[in-house]
GROMACS .gro file of C-alpha atoms in nm:
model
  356
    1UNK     CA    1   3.724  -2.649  -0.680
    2UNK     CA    2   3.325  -2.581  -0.696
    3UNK     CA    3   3.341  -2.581  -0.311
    4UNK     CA    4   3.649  -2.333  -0.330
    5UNK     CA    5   3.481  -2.097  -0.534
    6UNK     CA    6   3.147  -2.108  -0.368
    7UNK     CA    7   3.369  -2.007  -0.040
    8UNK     CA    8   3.495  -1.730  -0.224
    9UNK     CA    9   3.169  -1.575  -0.308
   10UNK     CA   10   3.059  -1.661   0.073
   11UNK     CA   11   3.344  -1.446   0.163
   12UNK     CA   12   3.297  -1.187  -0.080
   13UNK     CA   13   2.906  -1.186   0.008
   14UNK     CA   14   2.995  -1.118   0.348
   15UNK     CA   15   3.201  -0.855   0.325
   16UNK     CA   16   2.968  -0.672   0.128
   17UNK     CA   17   2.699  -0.742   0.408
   18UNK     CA   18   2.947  -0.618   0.674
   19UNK     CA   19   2.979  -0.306   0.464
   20UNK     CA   20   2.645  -0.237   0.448
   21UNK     CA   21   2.580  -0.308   0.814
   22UNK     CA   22   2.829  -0.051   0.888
   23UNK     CA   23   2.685   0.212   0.646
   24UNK     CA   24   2.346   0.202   0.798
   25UNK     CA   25   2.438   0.151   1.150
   26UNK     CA   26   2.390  -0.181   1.220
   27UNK     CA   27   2.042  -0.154   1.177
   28UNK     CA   28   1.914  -0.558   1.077
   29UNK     CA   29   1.772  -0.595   0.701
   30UNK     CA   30   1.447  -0.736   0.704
   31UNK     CA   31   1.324  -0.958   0.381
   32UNK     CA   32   1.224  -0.698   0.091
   33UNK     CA   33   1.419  -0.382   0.306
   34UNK     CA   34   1.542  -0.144   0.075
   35UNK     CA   35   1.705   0.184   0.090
   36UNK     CA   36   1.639   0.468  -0.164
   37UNK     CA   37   1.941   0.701  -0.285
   38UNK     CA   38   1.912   1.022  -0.165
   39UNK     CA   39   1.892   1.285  -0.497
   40UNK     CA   40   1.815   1.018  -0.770
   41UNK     CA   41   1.546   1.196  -0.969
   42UNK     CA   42   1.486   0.851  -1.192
   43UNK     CA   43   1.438   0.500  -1.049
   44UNK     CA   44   1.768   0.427  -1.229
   45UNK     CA   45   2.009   0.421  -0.918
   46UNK     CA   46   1.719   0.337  -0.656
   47UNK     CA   47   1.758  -0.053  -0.556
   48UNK     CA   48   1.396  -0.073  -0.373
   49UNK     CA   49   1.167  -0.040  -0.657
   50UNK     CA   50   1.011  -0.197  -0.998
   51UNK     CA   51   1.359  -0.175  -1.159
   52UNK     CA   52   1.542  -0.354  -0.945
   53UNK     CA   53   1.265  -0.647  -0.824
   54UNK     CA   54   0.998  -0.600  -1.144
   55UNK     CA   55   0.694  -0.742  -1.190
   56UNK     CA   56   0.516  -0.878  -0.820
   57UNK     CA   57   0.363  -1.198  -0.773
   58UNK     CA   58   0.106  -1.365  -0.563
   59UNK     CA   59   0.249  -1.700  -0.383
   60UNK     CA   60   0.081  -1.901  -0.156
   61UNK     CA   61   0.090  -1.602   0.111
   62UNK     CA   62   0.337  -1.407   0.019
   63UNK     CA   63   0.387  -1.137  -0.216
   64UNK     CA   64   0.728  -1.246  -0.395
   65UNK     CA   65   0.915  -1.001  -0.683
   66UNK     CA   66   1.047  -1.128  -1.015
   67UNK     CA   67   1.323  -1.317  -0.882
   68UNK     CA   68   1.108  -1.535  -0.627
   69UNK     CA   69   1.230  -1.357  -0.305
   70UNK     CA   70   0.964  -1.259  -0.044
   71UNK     CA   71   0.880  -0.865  -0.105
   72UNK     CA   72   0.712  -0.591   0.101
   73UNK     CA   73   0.550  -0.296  -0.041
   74UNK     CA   74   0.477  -0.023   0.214
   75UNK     CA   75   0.414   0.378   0.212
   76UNK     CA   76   0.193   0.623   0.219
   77UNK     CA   77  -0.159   0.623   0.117
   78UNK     CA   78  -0.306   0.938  -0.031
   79UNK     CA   79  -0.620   1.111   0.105
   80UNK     CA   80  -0.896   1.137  -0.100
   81UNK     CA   81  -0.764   1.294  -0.458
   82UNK     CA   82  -1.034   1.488  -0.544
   83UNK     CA   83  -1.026   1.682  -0.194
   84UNK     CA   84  -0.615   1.717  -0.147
   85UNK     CA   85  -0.501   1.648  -0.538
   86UNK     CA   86  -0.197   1.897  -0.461
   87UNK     CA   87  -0.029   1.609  -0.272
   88UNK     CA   88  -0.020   1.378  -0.600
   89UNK     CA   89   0.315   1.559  -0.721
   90UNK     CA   90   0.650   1.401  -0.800
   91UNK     CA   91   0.832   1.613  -0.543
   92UNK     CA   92   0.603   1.477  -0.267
   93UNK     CA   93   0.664   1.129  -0.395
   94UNK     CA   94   1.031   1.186  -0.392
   95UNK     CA   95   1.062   1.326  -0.046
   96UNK     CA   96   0.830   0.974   0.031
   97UNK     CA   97   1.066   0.768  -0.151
   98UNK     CA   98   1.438   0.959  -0.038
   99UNK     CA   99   1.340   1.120   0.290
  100UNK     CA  100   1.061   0.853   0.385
  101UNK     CA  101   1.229   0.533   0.281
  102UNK     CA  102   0.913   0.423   0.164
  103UNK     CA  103   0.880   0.239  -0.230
  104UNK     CA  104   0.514   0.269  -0.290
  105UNK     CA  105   0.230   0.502  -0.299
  106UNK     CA  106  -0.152   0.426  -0.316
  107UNK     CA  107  -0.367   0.666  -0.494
  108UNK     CA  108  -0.714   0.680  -0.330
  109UNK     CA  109  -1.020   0.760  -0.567
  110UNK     CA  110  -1.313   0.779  -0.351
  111UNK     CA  111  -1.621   0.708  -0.566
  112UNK     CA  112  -1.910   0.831  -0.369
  113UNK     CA  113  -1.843   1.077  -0.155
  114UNK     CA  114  -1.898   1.440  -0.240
  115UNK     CA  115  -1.685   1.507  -0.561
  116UNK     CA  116  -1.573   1.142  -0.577
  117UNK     CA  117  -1.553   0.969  -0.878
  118UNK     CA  118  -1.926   0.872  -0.926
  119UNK     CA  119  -2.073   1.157  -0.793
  120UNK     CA  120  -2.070   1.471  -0.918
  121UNK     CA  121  -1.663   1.449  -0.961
  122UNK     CA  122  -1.495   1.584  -1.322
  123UNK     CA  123  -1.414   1.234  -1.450
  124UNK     CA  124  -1.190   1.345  -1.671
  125UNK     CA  125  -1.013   1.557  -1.409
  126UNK     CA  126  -0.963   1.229  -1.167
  127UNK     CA  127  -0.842   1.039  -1.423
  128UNK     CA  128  -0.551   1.294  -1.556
  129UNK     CA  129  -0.489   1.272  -1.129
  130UNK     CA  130  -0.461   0.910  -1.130
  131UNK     CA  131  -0.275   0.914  -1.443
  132UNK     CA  132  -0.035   1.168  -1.333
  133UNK     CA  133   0.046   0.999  -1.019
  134UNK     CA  134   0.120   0.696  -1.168
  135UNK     CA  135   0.379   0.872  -1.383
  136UNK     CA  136   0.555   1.062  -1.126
  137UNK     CA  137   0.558   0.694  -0.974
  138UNK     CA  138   0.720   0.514  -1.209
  139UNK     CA  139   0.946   0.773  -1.296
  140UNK     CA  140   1.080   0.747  -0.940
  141UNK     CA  141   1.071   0.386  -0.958
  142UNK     CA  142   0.835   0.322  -0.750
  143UNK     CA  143   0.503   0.087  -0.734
  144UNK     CA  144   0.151   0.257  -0.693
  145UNK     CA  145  -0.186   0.085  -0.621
  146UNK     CA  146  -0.494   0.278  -0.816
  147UNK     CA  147  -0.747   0.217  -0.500
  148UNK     CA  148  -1.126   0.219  -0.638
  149UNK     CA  149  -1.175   0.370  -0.284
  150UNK     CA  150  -1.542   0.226  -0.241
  151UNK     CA  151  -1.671   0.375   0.132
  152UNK     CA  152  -2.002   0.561   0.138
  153UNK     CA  153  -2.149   0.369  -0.163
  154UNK     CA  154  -2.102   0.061   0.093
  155UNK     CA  155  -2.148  -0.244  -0.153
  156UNK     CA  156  -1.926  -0.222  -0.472
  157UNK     CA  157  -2.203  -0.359  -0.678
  158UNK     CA  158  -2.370  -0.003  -0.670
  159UNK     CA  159  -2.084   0.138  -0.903
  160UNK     CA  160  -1.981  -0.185  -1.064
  161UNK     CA  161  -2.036  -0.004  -1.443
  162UNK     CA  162  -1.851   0.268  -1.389
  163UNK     CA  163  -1.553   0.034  -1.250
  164UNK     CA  164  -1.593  -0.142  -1.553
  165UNK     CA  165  -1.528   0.156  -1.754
  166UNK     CA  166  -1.246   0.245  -1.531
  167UNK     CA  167  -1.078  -0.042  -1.527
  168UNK     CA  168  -1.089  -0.135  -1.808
  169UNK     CA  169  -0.957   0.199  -1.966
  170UNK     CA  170  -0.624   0.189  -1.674
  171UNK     CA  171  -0.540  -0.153  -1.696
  172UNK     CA  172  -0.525  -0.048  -2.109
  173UNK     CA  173  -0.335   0.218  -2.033
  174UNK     CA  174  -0.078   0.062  -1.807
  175UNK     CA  175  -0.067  -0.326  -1.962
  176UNK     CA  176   0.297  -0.256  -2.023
  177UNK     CA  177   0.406  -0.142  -1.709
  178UNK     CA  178   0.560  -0.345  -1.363
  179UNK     CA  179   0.490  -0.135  -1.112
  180UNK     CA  180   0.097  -0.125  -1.106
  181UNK     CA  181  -0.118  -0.256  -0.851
  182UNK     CA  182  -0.527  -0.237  -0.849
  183UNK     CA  183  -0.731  -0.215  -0.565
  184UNK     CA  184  -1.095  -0.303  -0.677
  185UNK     CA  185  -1.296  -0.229  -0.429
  186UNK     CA  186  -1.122  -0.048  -0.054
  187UNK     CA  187  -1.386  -0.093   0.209
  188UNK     CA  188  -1.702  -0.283   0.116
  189UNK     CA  189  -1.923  -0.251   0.465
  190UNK     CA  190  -2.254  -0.223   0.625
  191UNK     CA  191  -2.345  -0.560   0.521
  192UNK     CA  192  -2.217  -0.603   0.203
  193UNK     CA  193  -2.137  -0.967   0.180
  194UNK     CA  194  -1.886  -1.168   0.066
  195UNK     CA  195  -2.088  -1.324  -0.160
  196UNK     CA  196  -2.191  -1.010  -0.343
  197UNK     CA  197  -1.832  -0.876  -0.324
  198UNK     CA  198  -1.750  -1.203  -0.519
  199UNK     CA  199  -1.956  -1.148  -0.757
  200UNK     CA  200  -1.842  -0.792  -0.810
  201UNK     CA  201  -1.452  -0.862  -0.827
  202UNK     CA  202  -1.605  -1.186  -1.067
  203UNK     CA  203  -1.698  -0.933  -1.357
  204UNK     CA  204  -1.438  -0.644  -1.259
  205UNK     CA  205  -1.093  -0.884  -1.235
  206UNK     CA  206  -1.165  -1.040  -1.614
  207UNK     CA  207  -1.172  -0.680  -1.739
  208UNK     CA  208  -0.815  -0.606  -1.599
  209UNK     CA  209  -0.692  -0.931  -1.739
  210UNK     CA  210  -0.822  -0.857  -2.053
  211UNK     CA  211  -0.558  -0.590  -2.114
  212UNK     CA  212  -0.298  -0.726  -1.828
  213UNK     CA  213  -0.292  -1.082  -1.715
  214UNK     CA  214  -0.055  -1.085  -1.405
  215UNK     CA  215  -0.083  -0.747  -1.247
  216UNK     CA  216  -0.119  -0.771  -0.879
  217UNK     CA  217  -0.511  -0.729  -0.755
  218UNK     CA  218  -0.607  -0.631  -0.364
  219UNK     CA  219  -0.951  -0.704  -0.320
  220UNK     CA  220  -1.201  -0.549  -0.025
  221UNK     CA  221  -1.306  -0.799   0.236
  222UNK     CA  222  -1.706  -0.774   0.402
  223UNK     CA  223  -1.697  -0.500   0.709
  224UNK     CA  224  -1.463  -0.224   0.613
  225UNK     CA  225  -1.195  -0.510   0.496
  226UNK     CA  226  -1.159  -0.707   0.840
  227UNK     CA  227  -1.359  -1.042   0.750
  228UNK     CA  228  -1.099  -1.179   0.602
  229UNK     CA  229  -1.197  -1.531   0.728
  230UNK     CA  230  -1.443  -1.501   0.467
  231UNK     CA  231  -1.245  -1.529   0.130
  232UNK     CA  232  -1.028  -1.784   0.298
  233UNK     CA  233  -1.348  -2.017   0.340
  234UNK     CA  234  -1.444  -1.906  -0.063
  235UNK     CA  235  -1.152  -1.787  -0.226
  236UNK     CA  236  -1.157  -1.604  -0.546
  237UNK     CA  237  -1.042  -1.855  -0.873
  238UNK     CA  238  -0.771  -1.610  -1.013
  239UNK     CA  239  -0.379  -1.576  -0.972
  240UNK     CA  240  -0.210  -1.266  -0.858
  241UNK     CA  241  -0.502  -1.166  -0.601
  242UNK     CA  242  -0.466  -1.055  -0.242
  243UNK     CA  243  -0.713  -0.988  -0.031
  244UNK     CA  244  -0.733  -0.670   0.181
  245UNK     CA  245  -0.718  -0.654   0.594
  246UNK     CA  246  -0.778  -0.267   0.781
  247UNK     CA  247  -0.691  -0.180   1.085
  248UNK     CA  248  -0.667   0.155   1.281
  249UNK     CA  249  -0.471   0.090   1.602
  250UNK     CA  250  -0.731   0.254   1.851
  251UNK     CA  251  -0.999   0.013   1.741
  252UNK     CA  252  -0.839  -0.264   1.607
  253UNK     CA  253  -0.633  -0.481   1.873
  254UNK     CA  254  -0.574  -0.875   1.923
  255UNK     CA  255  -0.866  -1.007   1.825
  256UNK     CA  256  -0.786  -0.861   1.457
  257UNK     CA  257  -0.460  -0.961   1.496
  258UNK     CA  258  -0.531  -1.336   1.601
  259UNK     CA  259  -0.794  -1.359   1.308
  260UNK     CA  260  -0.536  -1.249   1.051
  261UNK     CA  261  -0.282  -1.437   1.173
  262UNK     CA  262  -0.472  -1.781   1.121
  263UNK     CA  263  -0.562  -1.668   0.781
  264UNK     CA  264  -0.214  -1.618   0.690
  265UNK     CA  265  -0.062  -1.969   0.826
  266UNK     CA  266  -0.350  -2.108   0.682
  267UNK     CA  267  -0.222  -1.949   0.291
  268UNK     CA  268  -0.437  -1.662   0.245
  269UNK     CA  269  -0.260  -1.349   0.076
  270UNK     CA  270  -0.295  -1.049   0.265
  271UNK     CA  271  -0.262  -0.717   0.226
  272UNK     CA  272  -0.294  -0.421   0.468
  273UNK     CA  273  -0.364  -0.144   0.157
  274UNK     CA  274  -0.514   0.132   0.488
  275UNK     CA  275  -0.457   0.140   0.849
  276UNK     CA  276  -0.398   0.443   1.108
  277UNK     CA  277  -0.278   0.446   1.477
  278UNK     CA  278  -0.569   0.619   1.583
  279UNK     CA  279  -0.958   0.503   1.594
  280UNK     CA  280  -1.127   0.380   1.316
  281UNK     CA  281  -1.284   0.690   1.258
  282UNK     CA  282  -0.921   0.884   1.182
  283UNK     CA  283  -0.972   1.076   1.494
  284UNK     CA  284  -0.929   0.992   1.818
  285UNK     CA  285  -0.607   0.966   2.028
  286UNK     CA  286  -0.324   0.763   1.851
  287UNK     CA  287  -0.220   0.417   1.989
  288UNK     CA  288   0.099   0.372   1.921
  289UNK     CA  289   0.145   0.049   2.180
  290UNK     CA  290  -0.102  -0.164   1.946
  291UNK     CA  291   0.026   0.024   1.633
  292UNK     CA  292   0.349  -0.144   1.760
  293UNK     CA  293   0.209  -0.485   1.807
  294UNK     CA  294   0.049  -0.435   1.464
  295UNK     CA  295   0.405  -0.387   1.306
  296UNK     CA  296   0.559  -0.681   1.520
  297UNK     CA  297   0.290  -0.870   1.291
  298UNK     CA  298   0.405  -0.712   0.950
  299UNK     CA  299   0.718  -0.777   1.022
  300UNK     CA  300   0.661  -1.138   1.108
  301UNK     CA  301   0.506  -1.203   0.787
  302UNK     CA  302   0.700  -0.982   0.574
  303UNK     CA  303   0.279  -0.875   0.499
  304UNK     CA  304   0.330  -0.512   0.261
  305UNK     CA  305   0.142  -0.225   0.425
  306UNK     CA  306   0.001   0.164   0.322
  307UNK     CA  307  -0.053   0.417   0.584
  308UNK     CA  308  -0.368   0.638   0.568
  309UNK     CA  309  -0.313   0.941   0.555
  310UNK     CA  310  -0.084   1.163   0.299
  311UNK     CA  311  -0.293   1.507   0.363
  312UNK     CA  312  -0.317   1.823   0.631
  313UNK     CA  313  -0.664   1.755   0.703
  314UNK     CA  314  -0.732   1.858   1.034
  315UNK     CA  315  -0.765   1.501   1.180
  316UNK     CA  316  -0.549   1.263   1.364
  317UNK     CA  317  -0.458   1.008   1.097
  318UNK     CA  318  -0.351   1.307   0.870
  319UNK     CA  319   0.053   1.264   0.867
  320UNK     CA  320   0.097   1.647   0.802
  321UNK     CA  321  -0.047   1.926   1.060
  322UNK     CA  322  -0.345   2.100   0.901
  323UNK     CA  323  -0.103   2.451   0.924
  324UNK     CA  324   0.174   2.279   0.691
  325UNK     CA  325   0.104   2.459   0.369
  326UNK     CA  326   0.386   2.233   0.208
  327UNK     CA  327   0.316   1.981  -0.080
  328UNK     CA  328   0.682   1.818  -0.044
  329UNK     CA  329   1.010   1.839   0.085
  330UNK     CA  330   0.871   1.844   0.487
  331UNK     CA  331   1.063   1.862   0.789
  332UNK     CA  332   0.944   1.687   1.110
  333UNK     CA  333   0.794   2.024   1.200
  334UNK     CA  334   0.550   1.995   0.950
  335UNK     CA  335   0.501   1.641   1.088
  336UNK     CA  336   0.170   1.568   1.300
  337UNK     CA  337   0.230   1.242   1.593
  338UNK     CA  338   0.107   1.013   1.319
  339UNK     CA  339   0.335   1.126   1.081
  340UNK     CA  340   0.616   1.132   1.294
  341UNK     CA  341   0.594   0.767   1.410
  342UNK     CA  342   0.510   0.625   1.071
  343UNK     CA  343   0.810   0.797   0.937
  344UNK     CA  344   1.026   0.645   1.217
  345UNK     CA  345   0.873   0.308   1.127
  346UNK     CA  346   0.938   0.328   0.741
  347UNK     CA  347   1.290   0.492   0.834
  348UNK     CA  348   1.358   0.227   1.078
  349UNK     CA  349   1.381   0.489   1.358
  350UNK     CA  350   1.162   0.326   1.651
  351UNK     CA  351   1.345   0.007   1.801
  352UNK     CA  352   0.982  -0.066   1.935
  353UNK     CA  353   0.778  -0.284   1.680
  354UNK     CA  354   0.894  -0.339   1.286
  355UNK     CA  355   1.274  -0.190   1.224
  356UNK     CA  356   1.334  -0.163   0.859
   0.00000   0.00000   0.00000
């Protein structure tokens, strides 16, 4: 009788499967591929967020949601919020989520460039952003990642107070809540060690447990996140911590590529929170052959992934053309190359590379 029964719900399993193949043309489900209803203004009725797979954990390599099952994260990352804050809006989110296909956003505070965070930047002002983005994200149902977008400042250690204060006033805030990642530190670089980054995410990760103790943590690696060989030779001591890897397609080919690769089989968590299919600079001519090989990887590894960048800014890893005057609702028209193919690629549009 057990054997009947769990025939039955084979069958019935299957049919639903079939059903769903035919709805979305065929197109092959890949492990944490989700679609999002098209008009839901709630997460209530969308199956590829926090509602339906709650809180994310950290295991072995893989990102995994509440029930266990391997998970990807991926969408767009925001520019710079103090420079372009009229893209952190719930319509833009929504046309990200419905239109986009994507189920996460990253929010990127810069924190020493010109107006950035520690800098000369309203504080107040950036936080109400920040706050306000993760609202409009969770009331879509989506996850967000609140990027401490270290770049200019170079070694993390030379704001580590004021991420402190930061953290530890978010991770207060949003204790309660599934659908928050934090990203402590995005680039450290120009020879910032690992060794000093250590120390940093040693005295910044105990503040966000204070408040939260299993949210999901990305943490920089040395050389604009692409030694990622080094935390897997000295690992951090904490659960629910990935490790980010960059890449920008132009710059970034096999040899990053091969190097990930052997961190992964060898059960480092990784996380691609930035990367752009043009040069590392975000200019440059797009590459959309080792973009491709880049998302044969993702897809591989089921490895959750944020594009840079959600802003008109008249550069080529900008997904909107610096004439589109629109904050949401765009049409490919108001698409530049980059945005074009990463919608495809979230969409499951190119049959080259990762089909979702």
């Amino acid at each position: 009788m057990d054997r009947l029964l769990g025939l039955g719900r084979w069958i019935r399993k299957a049919a639903v499967m079939a059903a769903a193949a035919f709805l979305f043309l065929a197109v092959p489900l890949q492990a944490g591929m989700v679609w999002a209803r098209e008009g839901t203004e709630d997460g209530g009725a969308y199956t590829g967020g926090y509602k339906a797979h709650g809180a994310l954990q950290v295991q072995g390599a893989d990102l995994v949601d509440a029930k266990g099952e391997k998970f990807q994260l991926y969408g767009m990352s925001t520019h710079g919020i103090a420079w372009f804050p009229q893209y952190v809006n719930k319509e833009a989110f929504k046309t990200l989520r419905d239109d986009w296909k994507s189920n996460c956003v990253r929010l990127a505070l810069y924190t020493d460039e010109y107006n950035g965070y520690c800098s000369g930047g309203n504080q107040e002002e950036l936080k109400k952003l920040v706050e306000d983005g993760v609202s409009y994200a969770t009331e879509l149902g989506m996850y967000v990642i609140v990027d401490w977008h270290v770049l200019n400042d170079r070694n993390p250690n030379v704001h580590k107070e004021e991420a402190q204060r930061f953290f530890d006033e978010m991770a207060e805030k949003w204790k309660n809540q599934e659908n928050v990642l934090y990203e402590i530190c995005n680039e450290p670089n120009s020879g910032a060690t690992w060794e000093e980054i250590k120390s940093y995410a040693d005295q910044i990760i105990p503040v966000i447990r204070k408040h939260d103790s299993d949210a999901v943590i990305i943490v920089g690696t040395p050389a604009w996140s692409q030694d990622v060989e080094q935390a897997l030779n000295d690992p951090l001591q904490y659960g629910n911590v990935m490790y980010a890897l960059h890449f920008y397609a132009g710059t970034h080919t096999e040899w990053l590529r091969d190097r990930a690769e052997a961190c992964i089989r060898q059960g480092l968590p990784l996380f691609i929170s930035e990367f752009g299919m043009c040069d590392a600079s975000g200019n440059g001519a797009n590459n959309f052959e080792q973009a491709g090989k880049w998302m044969e990887l993702i897809e591989t590894y089921h490895l959750s992934y944020c594009c840079w960048n959600l802003a008109n800014k008249n550069e080529t890893s900008s997904v909107l053309k610096p004439e589109c005057t629109k904050i949401s609702g765009w049409d490919e028209a108001d698409l530049s190359e980059a945005g074009k193919w990463i919608r495809q690629q979230f969409r499951g549009e190119n049959r080259r590379g990762f089909i979702r």
